[in-house]
């Protein structure tokens, strides 16, 4: 039997290592020689970690245990591993099964199934067969044609056709060409790439090898943020194993084609996700974008033809070659083919990674897969595309997730972050949050981005403080338009998007802040205060939890909050068992 | 190589493949602004000012970085382009912390680069310093001595201990140059063939001649008095401004080739019509040479004289019988000059009559202090009520209304209010009224005059109602002020006059400068530092003296201007 403990960053964060150690300890103690303890990457249901899968001798999944803390291990060993009967109470509930069963996995095909540190497991599921097929039996043009048939578009954000990029670098002349993988996943709340790097690093390597063959590149570089230590460690292991097997290095599969990959750890600047800034960083320069053209396909790394794709894009490639471009194109929508991984986060019941065919509606993703909104509150909007994207309001929840349809709303598909917001989220504050992010991450090269975002942020800050002025909304719109027009790179050009979309769909909230000094969602601290209603039973819990002793009251009497002392931390509301504390 | 044809702002132009839009525009004299483009470096493209529209593209393009394509249609002058550039500049300025130019320079009406020349003097680069000063000030030695130096009031060093001695340093640089071996004479452009008449040889007239001559125009100054200098010569006493200094500076004008016609009053000796006929442009700077009265009873008595009239008589060595008791009415520098001159002429008692207190006096504090040291009796909070004459019609007594300070008025100063029924009477033999001046524009026929008699000119073009006749300084627009203000008028308007002579019409447009507004004084312990700057300055000046002549001038006037005791001077000389 095989016990597989999910050990992506999410699993490890919830204590998967301890669970794994506990299994090892008890199994050794009980001398269960037929039990193997193994690990895998993230399966996607991050909210259920740690997850433990038990496979029988034939390799079939017998049971998936969720929230499997070390204290449950002994019981599982006794009843399941020894007794042969799964412990039903710890097994994944059927509604959570649905989270997985409604997905169609290409990129995440091996995540949560294989051990990312063992190349044999990747080979066992057909790994490196696509690379072998390409290198030994196809021409670069055929590869590019296959990718063209698949309709694969860049998964990093812009959605640029992958075949076109590959064709461009192939046609450009240069003493050396480079295949670069952008693994600088920087959007707050996005972790698609990390999951692939940690759970299935070989699929990325294979994609890069195939791309390298098509483009005529001999060197690949993975630009990965240093904040992903586990990903880098597993990539290093995978690369070493691949080199050992002859899938990386000189004369791959006995042909003339040589290709090797190295990792460059980046410091995690958001702007380094922009391709020219990424190249500057690769060259050891400060990560600042430059003007395009020339595009990297003509003059990239060391001014040589360079192709840059994101992790997820590469991870699709081997599957497309193995199954044919048409199989990929059969999935998804007309202009947005295949499937896309999304990171569900925010006020959603089941946060995690999902891979769905493109064209599925937001409602299906959020409600059917994500299980709806936490605490059954009302869905308000979803932020797509991170700080460069925009919000999509509840009335547009039936929008299909395709590049075109999402763009129409003012948001972008982006790298796939989906941050769900409920009625308690203030949209002005949300816009402020994202703009604060881009302002901090602006490299400072061009005026519009460096100063324009700062000025916009100042306006948003004063609005959330109730100090907004008549004309602020128009000023924001004007500045946003100019920044989009004038900023040098994608970071600046898209930075105003969260502001523009929130103004577009939630203008009333902005007006409420400015003219009525009211925060519609009752979230902006400067515009709310706390009150205790007559529902108060006088238990005193709120007073005990108040960090500034602002609450007074006799036992069994209705308590009172002194607004002059209150710091609006909200602890009283969180602690009241009777719902007697209200934000006004 | 085949050229591309493209259309920029409706103009058909050609460019080589690989050229950028900016390069092609520059070749074809189409202006595109940029702050970061330099053909010697790799294109940086960060300033975002060179934005242009490319027909058919929804976005704006950076001209410095966009290569041309065949049949491209480019617009560089659309509203969207201008708006983008404007917002970009506004953003830059919104983030601009600091001063575009130093506060001293901005405070100087003539825009003198004080920071620049103070720095050059500190480096020992005296020649460079005087050249820099002379960019704006044709009378640096005179101005360095008499200017009430608004620059020093603005000086940030004042927030730490005391302001830099900007005016004295200017005087130092000027003296070093002018009394040196080979005084600096500005170069003049080749002759333009145009001639200009300057009426009035005061600070404005001298400056106007100085600037226009440098531009290559032929300049003639007409002066009613025997010598040039205007109020600097005839309104400021010798002890404050030795006339030798003025002579040296006027000599520079002569070397530049400026013609000077003295003892010639326009309207009497030569008609204004003839001047207008004979010259391509006329600049009027006749100053304000009429003393105004106090409108009190008996002020037309003998022995009552205007402040500037009195000072002029002294300069011209005319006979003056002051008598024993002299009263000077007024609180400005002219009043102080008159008081101190009266002391020097041997009057027994010199009174200063001023209706507010010393704190409100417009005169420089050093002048007030020194007048007091010299024995001037300050009758503050008094105002002349009546001048009583003897049987010969000569003034003998003056009745003063006692005043007190009331509520602050519109100017922020506390307004003097008469104390009902309270008067004082003093014996006087001479009364000098130094309370104001006005313009007498007789002879300048055809110009429009203000209600007070000043010559009206356009604020932006400095031109009067007569085409080709310009005005500035004290005589125009009722703006009677300090000498450097007149120099500033000349500096501002010389470009307009030059343009007029070339057949163009332009306006004076001040530059836009960002200034820091949140500067606060340094902590108080710093402010209490000993005020030794003047001494140190004097010492430096003495060490670098160059000629006996120069030293002689210094010894004559340096004590009063620097207000250092003779013992201190001794120390410095060692």
PDB file of N, CA and C in Angstrom, chain B residues 426-486:
ATOM      1  N   UNK B 426       7.486 122.019  18.054  1.00  0.00           N
ATOM      2  CA  UNK B 426       8.942 122.087  18.059  1.00  0.00           C
ATOM      3  C   UNK B 426       9.378 123.285  17.232  1.00  0.00           C
ATOM      4  N   UNK B 427      10.572 123.808  17.581  1.00  0.00           N
ATOM      5  CA  UNK B 427      11.145 124.897  16.789  1.00  0.00           C
ATOM      6  C   UNK B 427      11.859 124.308  15.587  1.00  0.00           C
ATOM      7  N   UNK B 428      11.592 124.885  14.428  1.00  0.00           N
ATOM      8  CA  UNK B 428      12.282 124.404  13.224  1.00  0.00           C
ATOM      9  C   UNK B 428      12.760 125.581  12.384  1.00  0.00           C
ATOM     10  N   UNK B 429      13.923 125.398  11.764  1.00  0.00           N
ATOM     11  CA  UNK B 429      14.414 126.384  10.797  1.00  0.00           C
ATOM     12  C   UNK B 429      14.279 125.843   9.379  1.00  0.00           C
ATOM     13  N   UNK B 430      14.349 124.531   9.290  1.00  0.00           N
ATOM     14  CA  UNK B 430      14.166 123.896   7.991  1.00  0.00           C
ATOM     15  C   UNK B 430      13.281 122.659   8.171  1.00  0.00           C
ATOM     16  N   UNK B 431      12.364 122.463   7.243  1.00  0.00           N
ATOM     17  CA  UNK B 431      11.535 121.245   7.246  1.00  0.00           C
ATOM     18  C   UNK B 431      11.791 120.517   5.936  1.00  0.00           C
ATOM     19  N   UNK B 432      12.177 119.276   6.070  1.00  0.00           N
ATOM     20  CA  UNK B 432      12.436 118.474   4.856  1.00  0.00           C
ATOM     21  C   UNK B 432      11.339 117.414   4.754  1.00  0.00           C
ATOM     22  N   UNK B 433      10.596 117.451   3.654  1.00  0.00           N
ATOM     23  CA  UNK B 433       9.486 116.499   3.482  1.00  0.00           C
ATOM     24  C   UNK B 433       9.971 115.348   2.604  1.00  0.00           C
ATOM     25  N   UNK B 434      10.208 114.218   3.268  1.00  0.00           N
ATOM     26  CA  UNK B 434      10.682 113.050   2.513  1.00  0.00           C
ATOM     27  C   UNK B 434       9.636 111.951   2.630  1.00  0.00           C
ATOM     28  N   UNK B 435       8.464 112.224   2.107  1.00  0.00           N
ATOM     29  CA  UNK B 435       7.391 111.229   2.279  1.00  0.00           C
ATOM     30  C   UNK B 435       6.951 110.624   0.963  1.00  0.00           C
ATOM     31  N   UNK B 436       7.429 111.104  -0.111  1.00  0.00           N
ATOM     32  CA  UNK B 436       7.019 110.488  -1.362  1.00  0.00           C
ATOM     33  C   UNK B 436       7.450 111.310  -2.549  1.00  0.00           C
ATOM     34  N   UNK B 437       7.353 110.675  -3.729  1.00  0.00           N
ATOM     35  CA  UNK B 437       7.752 111.339  -4.956  1.00  0.00           C
ATOM     36  C   UNK B 437       6.694 111.100  -6.012  1.00  0.00           C
ATOM     37  N   UNK B 438       6.708 111.952  -7.004  1.00  0.00           N
ATOM     38  CA  UNK B 438       5.849 111.660  -8.136  1.00  0.00           C
ATOM     39  C   UNK B 438       6.564 112.035  -9.428  1.00  0.00           C
ATOM     40  N   UNK B 439       5.892 111.715 -10.533  1.00  0.00           N
ATOM     41  CA  UNK B 439       6.524 111.841 -11.838  1.00  0.00           C
ATOM     42  C   UNK B 439       6.122 113.174 -12.463  1.00  0.00           C
ATOM     43  N   UNK B 440       7.062 113.799 -13.128  1.00  0.00           N
ATOM     44  CA  UNK B 440       6.733 114.952 -13.956  1.00  0.00           C
ATOM     45  C   UNK B 440       7.081 114.578 -15.396  1.00  0.00           C
ATOM     46  N   UNK B 441       6.041 114.273 -16.145  1.00  0.00           N
ATOM     47  CA  UNK B 441       6.265 113.767 -17.504  1.00  0.00           C
ATOM     48  C   UNK B 441       6.170 114.863 -18.552  1.00  0.00           C
ATOM     49  N   UNK B 442       6.340 116.085 -18.123  1.00  0.00           N
ATOM     50  CA  UNK B 442       6.301 117.194 -19.082  1.00  0.00           C
ATOM     51  C   UNK B 442       7.375 117.001 -20.144  1.00  0.00           C
ATOM     52  N   UNK B 443       7.015 117.235 -21.357  1.00  0.00           N
ATOM     53  CA  UNK B 443       7.996 117.108 -22.428  1.00  0.00           C
ATOM     54  C   UNK B 443       7.886 115.785 -23.160  1.00  0.00           C
ATOM     55  N   UNK B 444       7.367 114.781 -22.484  1.00  0.00           N
ATOM     56  CA  UNK B 444       7.167 113.474 -23.155  1.00  0.00           C
ATOM     57  C   UNK B 444       5.748 113.524 -23.718  1.00  0.00           C
ATOM     58  N   UNK B 445       5.582 114.191 -24.816  1.00  0.00           N
ATOM     59  CA  UNK B 445       4.238 114.469 -25.313  1.00  0.00           C
ATOM     60  C   UNK B 445       3.597 113.238 -25.930  1.00  0.00           C
ATOM     61  N   UNK B 446       2.313 113.122 -25.670  1.00  0.00           N
ATOM     62  CA  UNK B 446       1.540 112.081 -26.362  1.00  0.00           C
ATOM     63  C   UNK B 446       1.388 110.795 -25.576  1.00  0.00           C
ATOM     64  N   UNK B 447       2.181 110.616 -24.483  1.00  0.00           N
ATOM     65  CA  UNK B 447       1.993 109.382 -23.706  1.00  0.00           C
ATOM     66  C   UNK B 447       0.767 109.544 -22.813  1.00  0.00           C
ATOM     67  N   UNK B 448       0.178 108.417 -22.478  1.00  0.00           N
ATOM     68  CA  UNK B 448      -0.965 108.438 -21.576  1.00  0.00           C
ATOM     69  C   UNK B 448      -0.444 108.505 -20.141  1.00  0.00           C
ATOM     70  N   UNK B 449      -1.109 109.247 -19.279  1.00  0.00           N
ATOM     71  CA  UNK B 449      -0.641 109.374 -17.905  1.00  0.00           C
ATOM     72  C   UNK B 449      -1.643 108.778 -16.929  1.00  0.00           C
ATOM     73  N   UNK B 450      -1.121 108.302 -15.796  1.00  0.00           N
ATOM     74  CA  UNK B 450      -2.018 107.814 -14.746  1.00  0.00           C
ATOM     75  C   UNK B 450      -2.581 109.021 -14.007  1.00  0.00           C
ATOM     76  N   UNK B 451      -3.518 108.727 -13.100  1.00  0.00           N
ATOM     77  CA  UNK B 451      -4.132 109.810 -12.338  1.00  0.00           C
ATOM     78  C   UNK B 451      -3.076 110.561 -11.522  1.00  0.00           C
ATOM     79  N   UNK B 452      -2.056 109.833 -11.082  1.00  0.00           N
ATOM     80  CA  UNK B 452      -1.013 110.456 -10.281  1.00  0.00           C
ATOM     81  C   UNK B 452       0.092 111.049 -11.137  1.00  0.00           C
ATOM     82  N   UNK B 453      -0.052 110.918 -12.437  1.00  0.00           N
ATOM     83  CA  UNK B 453       0.933 111.555 -13.305  1.00  0.00           C
ATOM     84  C   UNK B 453       2.004 110.628 -13.857  1.00  0.00           C
ATOM     85  N   UNK B 454       1.932 109.358 -13.530  1.00  0.00           N
ATOM     86  CA  UNK B 454       2.907 108.395 -14.067  1.00  0.00           C
ATOM     87  C   UNK B 454       2.615 108.070 -15.524  1.00  0.00           C
ATOM     88  N   UNK B 455       3.631 107.567 -16.226  1.00  0.00           N
ATOM     89  CA  UNK B 455       3.450 107.213 -17.635  1.00  0.00           C
ATOM     90  C   UNK B 455       2.865 105.805 -17.715  1.00  0.00           C
ATOM     91  N   UNK B 456       1.793 105.672 -18.488  1.00  0.00           N
ATOM     92  CA  UNK B 456       1.143 104.359 -18.597  1.00  0.00           C
ATOM     93  C   UNK B 456       1.849 103.522 -19.653  1.00  0.00           C
ATOM     94  N   UNK B 457       2.190 102.297 -19.283  1.00  0.00           N
ATOM     95  CA  UNK B 457       2.701 101.361 -20.294  1.00  0.00           C
ATOM     96  C   UNK B 457       2.079  99.988 -20.069  1.00  0.00           C
ATOM     97  N   UNK B 458       2.130  99.162 -21.120  1.00  0.00           N
ATOM     98  CA  UNK B 458       1.547  97.823 -21.056  1.00  0.00           C
ATOM     99  C   UNK B 458       2.434  96.936 -20.174  1.00  0.00           C
ATOM    100  N   UNK B 459       1.826  96.246 -19.235  1.00  0.00           N
ATOM    101  CA  UNK B 459       2.578  95.425 -18.272  1.00  0.00           C
ATOM    102  C   UNK B 459       3.417  94.346 -18.962  1.00  0.00           C
ATOM    103  N   UNK B 460       2.896  93.824 -20.083  1.00  0.00           N
ATOM    104  CA  UNK B 460       3.567  92.697 -20.732  1.00  0.00           C
ATOM    105  C   UNK B 460       4.575  93.135 -21.788  1.00  0.00           C
ATOM    106  N   UNK B 461       4.312  94.300 -22.429  1.00  0.00           N
ATOM    107  CA  UNK B 461       5.207  94.710 -23.521  1.00  0.00           C
ATOM    108  C   UNK B 461       6.018  95.945 -23.166  1.00  0.00           C
ATOM    109  N   UNK B 462       5.690  96.578 -22.050  1.00  0.00           N
ATOM    110  CA  UNK B 462       6.369  97.795 -21.594  1.00  0.00           C
ATOM    111  C   UNK B 462       6.217  98.949 -22.593  1.00  0.00           C
ATOM    112  N   UNK B 463       5.303  98.793 -23.544  1.00  0.00           N
ATOM    113  CA  UNK B 463       5.135  99.848 -24.539  1.00  0.00           C
ATOM    114  C   UNK B 463       4.075 100.827 -24.067  1.00  0.00           C
ATOM    115  N   UNK B 464       4.331 102.122 -24.322  1.00  0.00           N
ATOM    116  CA  UNK B 464       3.361 103.147 -23.952  1.00  0.00           C
ATOM    117  C   UNK B 464       2.309 103.243 -25.049  1.00  0.00           C
ATOM    118  N   UNK B 465       1.442 104.263 -24.913  1.00  0.00           N
ATOM    119  CA  UNK B 465       0.394 104.434 -25.913  1.00  0.00           C
ATOM    120  C   UNK B 465       0.988 104.764 -27.288  1.00  0.00           C
ATOM    121  N   UNK B 466       2.246 105.232 -27.310  1.00  0.00           N
ATOM    122  CA  UNK B 466       2.889 105.547 -28.588  1.00  0.00           C
ATOM    123  C   UNK B 466       3.693 104.332 -29.060  1.00  0.00           C
ATOM    124  N   UNK B 467       3.417 103.831 -30.247  1.00  0.00           N
ATOM    125  CA  UNK B 467       4.166 102.674 -30.738  1.00  0.00           C
ATOM    126  C   UNK B 467       5.654 102.978 -30.787  1.00  0.00           C
ATOM    127  N   UNK B 468       6.455 102.045 -30.315  1.00  0.00           N
ATOM    128  CA  UNK B 468       7.899 102.230 -30.346  1.00  0.00           C
ATOM    129  C   UNK B 468       8.450 103.019 -29.183  1.00  0.00           C
ATOM    130  N   UNK B 469       7.555 103.513 -28.327  1.00  0.00           N
ATOM    131  CA  UNK B 469       8.022 104.225 -27.131  1.00  0.00           C
ATOM    132  C   UNK B 469       7.737 103.348 -25.912  1.00  0.00           C
ATOM    133  N   UNK B 470       8.799 102.971 -25.236  1.00  0.00           N
ATOM    134  CA  UNK B 470       8.681 102.095 -24.081  1.00  0.00           C
ATOM    135  C   UNK B 470       8.992 102.884 -22.817  1.00  0.00           C
ATOM    136  N   UNK B 471       8.554 102.360 -21.690  1.00  0.00           N
ATOM    137  CA  UNK B 471       8.849 103.049 -20.439  1.00  0.00           C
ATOM    138  C   UNK B 471       9.103 102.028 -19.345  1.00  0.00           C
ATOM    139  N   UNK B 472       9.748 102.487 -18.274  1.00  0.00           N
ATOM    140  CA  UNK B 472      10.023 101.597 -17.147  1.00  0.00           C
ATOM    141  C   UNK B 472      10.646 102.388 -16.021  1.00  0.00           C
ATOM    142  N   UNK B 473      10.898 101.694 -14.915  1.00  0.00           N
ATOM    143  CA  UNK B 473      11.468 102.368 -13.755  1.00  0.00           C
ATOM    144  C   UNK B 473      10.418 103.173 -13.012  1.00  0.00           C
ATOM    145  N   UNK B 474      10.869 104.160 -12.241  1.00  0.00           N
ATOM    146  CA  UNK B 474       9.966 104.915 -11.368  1.00  0.00           C
ATOM    147  C   UNK B 474       8.913 105.711 -12.129  1.00  0.00           C
ATOM    148  N   UNK B 475       9.198 106.062 -13.395  1.00  0.00           N
ATOM    149  CA  UNK B 475       8.294 106.982 -14.077  1.00  0.00           C
ATOM    150  C   UNK B 475       7.036 106.300 -14.589  1.00  0.00           C
ATOM    151  N   UNK B 476       7.002 104.989 -14.586  1.00  0.00           N
ATOM    152  CA  UNK B 476       5.892 104.317 -15.235  1.00  0.00           C
ATOM    153  C   UNK B 476       4.931 103.638 -14.283  1.00  0.00           C
ATOM    154  N   UNK B 477       3.654 103.663 -14.664  1.00  0.00           N
ATOM    155  CA  UNK B 477       2.614 102.874 -13.984  1.00  0.00           C
ATOM    156  C   UNK B 477       2.555 103.081 -12.473  1.00  0.00           C
ATOM    157  N   UNK B 478       2.943 104.249 -11.984  1.00  0.00           N
ATOM    158  CA  UNK B 478       2.897 104.552 -10.548  1.00  0.00           C
ATOM    159  C   UNK B 478       3.644 103.536  -9.698  1.00  0.00           C
ATOM    160  N   UNK B 479       4.692 102.997 -10.256  1.00  0.00           N
ATOM    161  CA  UNK B 479       5.426 101.959  -9.526  1.00  0.00           C
ATOM    162  C   UNK B 479       6.754 102.531  -9.070  1.00  0.00           C
ATOM    163  N   UNK B 480       6.687 103.445  -8.083  1.00  0.00           N
ATOM    164  CA  UNK B 480       7.914 104.086  -7.628  1.00  0.00           C
ATOM    165  C   UNK B 480       8.567 103.185  -6.592  1.00  0.00           C
ATOM    166  N   UNK B 481       9.775 102.743  -6.890  1.00  0.00           N
ATOM    167  CA  UNK B 481      10.357 101.687  -6.065  1.00  0.00           C
ATOM    168  C   UNK B 481      11.859 101.849  -5.954  1.00  0.00           C
ATOM    169  N   UNK B 482      12.540 100.764  -5.686  1.00  0.00           N
ATOM    170  CA  UNK B 482      13.984 100.821  -5.459  1.00  0.00           C
ATOM    171  C   UNK B 482      14.723 100.668  -6.797  1.00  0.00           C
ATOM    172  N   UNK B 483      16.014 100.991  -6.758  1.00  0.00           N
ATOM    173  CA  UNK B 483      16.800 101.042  -7.992  1.00  0.00           C
ATOM    174  C   UNK B 483      16.797  99.704  -8.725  1.00  0.00           C
ATOM    175  N   UNK B 484      16.936  98.628  -7.956  1.00  0.00           N
ATOM    176  CA  UNK B 484      17.062  97.327  -8.609  1.00  0.00           C
ATOM    177  C   UNK B 484      15.764  96.927  -9.324  1.00  0.00           C
ATOM    178  N   UNK B 485      14.654  97.498  -8.866  1.00  0.00           N
ATOM    179  CA  UNK B 485      13.380  97.268  -9.542  1.00  0.00           C
ATOM    180  C   UNK B 485      13.414  97.888 -10.948  1.00  0.00           C
ATOM    181  N   UNK B 486      14.009  99.078 -11.045  1.00  0.00           N
ATOM    182  CA  UNK B 486      14.146  99.736 -12.343  1.00  0.00           C
ATOM    183  C   UNK B 486      15.053  98.937 -13.267  1.00  0.00           C
TER     184      UNK B 486
END
